[in-house]
mmCIF file of C-alpha atoms in Angstrom:
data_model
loop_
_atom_site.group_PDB
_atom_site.id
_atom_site.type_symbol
_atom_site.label_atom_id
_atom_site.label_comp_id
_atom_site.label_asym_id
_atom_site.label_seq_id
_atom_site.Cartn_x
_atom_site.Cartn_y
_atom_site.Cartn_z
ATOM 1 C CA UNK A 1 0.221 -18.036 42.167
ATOM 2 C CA UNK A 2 -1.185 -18.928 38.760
ATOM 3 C CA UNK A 3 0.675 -16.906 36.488
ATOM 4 C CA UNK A 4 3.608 -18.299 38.040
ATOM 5 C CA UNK A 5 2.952 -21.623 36.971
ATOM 6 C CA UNK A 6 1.487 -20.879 33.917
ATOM 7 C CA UNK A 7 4.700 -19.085 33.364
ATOM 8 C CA UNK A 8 6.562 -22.023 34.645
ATOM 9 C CA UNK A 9 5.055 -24.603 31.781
ATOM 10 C CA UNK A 10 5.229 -22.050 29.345
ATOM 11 C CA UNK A 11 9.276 -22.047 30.516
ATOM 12 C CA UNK A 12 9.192 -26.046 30.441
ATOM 13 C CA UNK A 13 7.592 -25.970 27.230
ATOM 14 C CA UNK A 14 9.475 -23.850 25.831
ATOM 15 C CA UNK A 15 13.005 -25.708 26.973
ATOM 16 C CA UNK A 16 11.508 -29.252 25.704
ATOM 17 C CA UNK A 17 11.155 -28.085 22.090
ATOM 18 C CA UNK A 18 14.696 -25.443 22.497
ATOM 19 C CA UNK A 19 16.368 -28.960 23.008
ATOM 20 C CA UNK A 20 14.540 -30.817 19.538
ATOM 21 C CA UNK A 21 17.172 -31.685 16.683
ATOM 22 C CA UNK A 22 16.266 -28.924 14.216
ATOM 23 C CA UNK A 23 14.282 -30.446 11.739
ATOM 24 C CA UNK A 24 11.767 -31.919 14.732
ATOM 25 C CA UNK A 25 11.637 -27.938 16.284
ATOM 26 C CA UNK A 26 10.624 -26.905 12.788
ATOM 27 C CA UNK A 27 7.402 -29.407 12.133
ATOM 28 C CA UNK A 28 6.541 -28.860 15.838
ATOM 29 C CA UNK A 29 6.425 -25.551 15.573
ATOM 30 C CA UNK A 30 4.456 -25.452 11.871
ATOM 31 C CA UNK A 31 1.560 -28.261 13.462
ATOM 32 C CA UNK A 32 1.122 -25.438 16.785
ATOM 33 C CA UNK A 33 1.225 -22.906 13.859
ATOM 34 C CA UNK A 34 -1.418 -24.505 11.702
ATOM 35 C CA UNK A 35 -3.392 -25.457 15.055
ATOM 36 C CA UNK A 36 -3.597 -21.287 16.175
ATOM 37 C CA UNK A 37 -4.773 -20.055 13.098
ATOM 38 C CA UNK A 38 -6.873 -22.887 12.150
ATOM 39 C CA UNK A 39 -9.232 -21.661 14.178
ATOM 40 C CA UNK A 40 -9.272 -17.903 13.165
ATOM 41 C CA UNK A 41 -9.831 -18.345 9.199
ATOM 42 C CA UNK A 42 -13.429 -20.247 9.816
ATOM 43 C CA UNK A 43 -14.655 -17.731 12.063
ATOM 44 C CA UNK A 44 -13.752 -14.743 9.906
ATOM 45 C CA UNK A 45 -15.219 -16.754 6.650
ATOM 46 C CA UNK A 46 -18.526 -17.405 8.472
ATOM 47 C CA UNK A 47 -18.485 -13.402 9.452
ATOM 48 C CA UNK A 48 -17.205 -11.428 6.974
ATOM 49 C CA UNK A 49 -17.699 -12.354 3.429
ATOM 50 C CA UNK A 50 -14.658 -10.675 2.080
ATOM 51 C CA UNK A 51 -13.087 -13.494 3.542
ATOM 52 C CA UNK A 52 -14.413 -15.896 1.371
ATOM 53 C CA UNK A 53 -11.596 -17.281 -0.506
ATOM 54 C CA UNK A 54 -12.978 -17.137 -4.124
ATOM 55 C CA UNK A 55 -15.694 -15.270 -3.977
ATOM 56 C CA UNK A 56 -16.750 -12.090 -6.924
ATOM 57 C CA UNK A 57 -14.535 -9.507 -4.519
ATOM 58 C CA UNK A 58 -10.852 -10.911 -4.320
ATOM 59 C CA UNK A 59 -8.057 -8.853 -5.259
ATOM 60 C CA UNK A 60 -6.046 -12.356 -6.195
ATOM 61 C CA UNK A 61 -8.948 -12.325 -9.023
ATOM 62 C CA UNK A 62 -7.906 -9.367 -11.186
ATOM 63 C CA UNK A 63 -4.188 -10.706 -10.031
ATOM 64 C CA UNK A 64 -4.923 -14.131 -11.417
ATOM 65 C CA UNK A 65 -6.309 -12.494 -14.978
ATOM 66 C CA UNK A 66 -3.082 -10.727 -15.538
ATOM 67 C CA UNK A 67 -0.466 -13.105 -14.723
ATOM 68 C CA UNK A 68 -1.995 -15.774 -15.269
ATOM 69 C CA UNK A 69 -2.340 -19.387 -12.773
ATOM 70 C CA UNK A 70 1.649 -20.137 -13.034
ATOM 71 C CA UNK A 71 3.354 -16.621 -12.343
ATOM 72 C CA UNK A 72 1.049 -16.107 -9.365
ATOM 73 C CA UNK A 73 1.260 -19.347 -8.007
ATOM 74 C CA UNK A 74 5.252 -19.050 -8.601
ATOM 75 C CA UNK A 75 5.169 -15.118 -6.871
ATOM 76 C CA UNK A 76 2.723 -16.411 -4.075
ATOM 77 C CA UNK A 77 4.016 -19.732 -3.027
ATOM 78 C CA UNK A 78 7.738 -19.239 -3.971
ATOM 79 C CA UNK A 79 9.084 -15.382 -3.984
ATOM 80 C CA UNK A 80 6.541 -13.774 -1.316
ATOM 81 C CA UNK A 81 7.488 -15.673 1.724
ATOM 82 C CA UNK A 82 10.979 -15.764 1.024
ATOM 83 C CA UNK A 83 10.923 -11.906 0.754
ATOM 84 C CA UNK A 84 8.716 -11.119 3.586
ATOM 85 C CA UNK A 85 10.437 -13.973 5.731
ATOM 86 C CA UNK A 86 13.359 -11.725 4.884
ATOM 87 C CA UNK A 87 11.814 -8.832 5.440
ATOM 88 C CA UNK A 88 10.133 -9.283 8.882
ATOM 89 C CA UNK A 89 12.274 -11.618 10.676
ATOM 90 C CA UNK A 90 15.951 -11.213 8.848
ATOM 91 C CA UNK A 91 16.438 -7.598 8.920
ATOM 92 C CA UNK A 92 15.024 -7.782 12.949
ATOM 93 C CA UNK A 93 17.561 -10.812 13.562
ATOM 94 C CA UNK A 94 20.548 -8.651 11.601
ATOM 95 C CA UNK A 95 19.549 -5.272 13.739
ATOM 96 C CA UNK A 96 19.412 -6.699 16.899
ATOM 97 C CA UNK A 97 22.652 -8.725 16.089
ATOM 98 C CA UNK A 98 24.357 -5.826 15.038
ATOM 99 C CA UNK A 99 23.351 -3.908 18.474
ATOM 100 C CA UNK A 100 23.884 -6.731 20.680
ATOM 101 C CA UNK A 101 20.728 -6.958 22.264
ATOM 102 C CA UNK A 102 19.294 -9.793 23.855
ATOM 103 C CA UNK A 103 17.462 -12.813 22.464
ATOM 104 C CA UNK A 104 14.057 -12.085 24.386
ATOM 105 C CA UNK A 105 14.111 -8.696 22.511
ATOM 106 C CA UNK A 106 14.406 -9.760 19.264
ATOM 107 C CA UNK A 107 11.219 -11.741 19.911
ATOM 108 C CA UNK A 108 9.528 -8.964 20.653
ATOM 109 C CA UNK A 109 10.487 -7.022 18.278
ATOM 110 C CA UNK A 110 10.267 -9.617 15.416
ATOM 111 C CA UNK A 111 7.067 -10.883 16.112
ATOM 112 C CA UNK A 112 5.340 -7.171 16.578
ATOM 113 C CA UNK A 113 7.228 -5.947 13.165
ATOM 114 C CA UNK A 114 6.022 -9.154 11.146
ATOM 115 C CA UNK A 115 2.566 -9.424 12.656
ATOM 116 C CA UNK A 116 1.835 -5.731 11.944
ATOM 117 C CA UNK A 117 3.348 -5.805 8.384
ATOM 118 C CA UNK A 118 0.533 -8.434 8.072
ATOM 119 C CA UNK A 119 -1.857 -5.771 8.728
ATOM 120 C CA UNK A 120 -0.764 -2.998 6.081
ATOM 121 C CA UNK A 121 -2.577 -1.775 4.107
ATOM 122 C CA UNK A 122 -6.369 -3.010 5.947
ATOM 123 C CA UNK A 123 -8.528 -0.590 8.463
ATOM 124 C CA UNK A 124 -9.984 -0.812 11.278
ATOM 125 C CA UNK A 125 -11.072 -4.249 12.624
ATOM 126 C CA UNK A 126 -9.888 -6.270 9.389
ATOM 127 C CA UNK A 127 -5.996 -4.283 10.117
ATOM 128 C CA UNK A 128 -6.513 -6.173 13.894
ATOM 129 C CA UNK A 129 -7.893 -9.440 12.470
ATOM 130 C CA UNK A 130 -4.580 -9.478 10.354
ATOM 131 C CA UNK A 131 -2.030 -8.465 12.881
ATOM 132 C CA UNK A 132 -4.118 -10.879 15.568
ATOM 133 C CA UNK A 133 -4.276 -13.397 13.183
ATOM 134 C CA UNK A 134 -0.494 -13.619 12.531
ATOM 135 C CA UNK A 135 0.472 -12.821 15.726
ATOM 136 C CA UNK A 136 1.398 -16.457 16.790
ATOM 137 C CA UNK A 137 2.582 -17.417 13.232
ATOM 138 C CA UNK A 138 5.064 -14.395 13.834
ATOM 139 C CA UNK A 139 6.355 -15.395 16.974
ATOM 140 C CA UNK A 140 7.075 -18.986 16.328
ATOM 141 C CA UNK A 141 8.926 -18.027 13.184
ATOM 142 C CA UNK A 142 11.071 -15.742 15.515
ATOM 143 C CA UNK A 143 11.547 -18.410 17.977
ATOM 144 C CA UNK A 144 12.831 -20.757 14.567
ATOM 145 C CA UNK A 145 14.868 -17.802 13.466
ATOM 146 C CA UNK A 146 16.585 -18.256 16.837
ATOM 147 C CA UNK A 147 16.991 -21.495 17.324
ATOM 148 C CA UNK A 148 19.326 -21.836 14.275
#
């Protein structure tokens, strides 16, 4: 009886912000973004020290020395998400467009395939933190992706 109505206000929930002008779906969805993984990035920085933003150990360091403060702030902020927005959730969208499958499996699909290209490239636990941590990120940019 309780996953049906936890199931039921998910389903409520989910129709009240489907039925937001577009603009008021979008910040809704980046605050319950911000408010997932808020909690994640403290934990992992109080665990793991390879999580500490600027410490002696960042790869963004060597990054930082070669291109200097502007490029990588231009290729970080700017080109990156635009290319893996494209890359995780536009090619999914286009594919399961093209094959005419349904709206719940592009979802899935989208917000596995983003989540886990998250994860590339780490081991282990730190591959799972990744995918984990993006996990919600990825699905609420799918859900964006199909509300229009």
């Amino acid at each position: 009886m309780a996953t049906y109505q936890v199931l039921g206000a998910i389903n409520t929930s989910w129709r009240r912000l489907h039925n937001l002008s577009p603009r008021r779906f979008v910040f809704t969805i980046l605050i319950i973004d911000l408010l997932s993984i808020a909690p994640i990035y403290p934990i992992l920085w109080v665990l793991d020290q390879r999580y500490h933003f600027f410490g002696p150990d960042v790869p963004g360091a060597s990054l930082l020395e070669k291109w200097g403060p502007w490029k990588l702030a231009i290729i970080v902020v700017v080109i990156a998400p635009w290319l893996e927005t494209f890359i995780g959730q536009g090619l999914p969208w286009l594919l399961t467009r093209l094959v005419r499958l349904p709206a719940a499996f592009f979802l899935v699909f989208s917000t596995a395939w983003f989540a886990w290209l998250h994860g590339v490239g780490f081991h282990g636990a730190d591959f799972w933190a990744m995918v984990l941590g993006h996990a919600i990120a990825a699905f609420l940019l799918a859900a964006t992706y199909l509300h229009g």
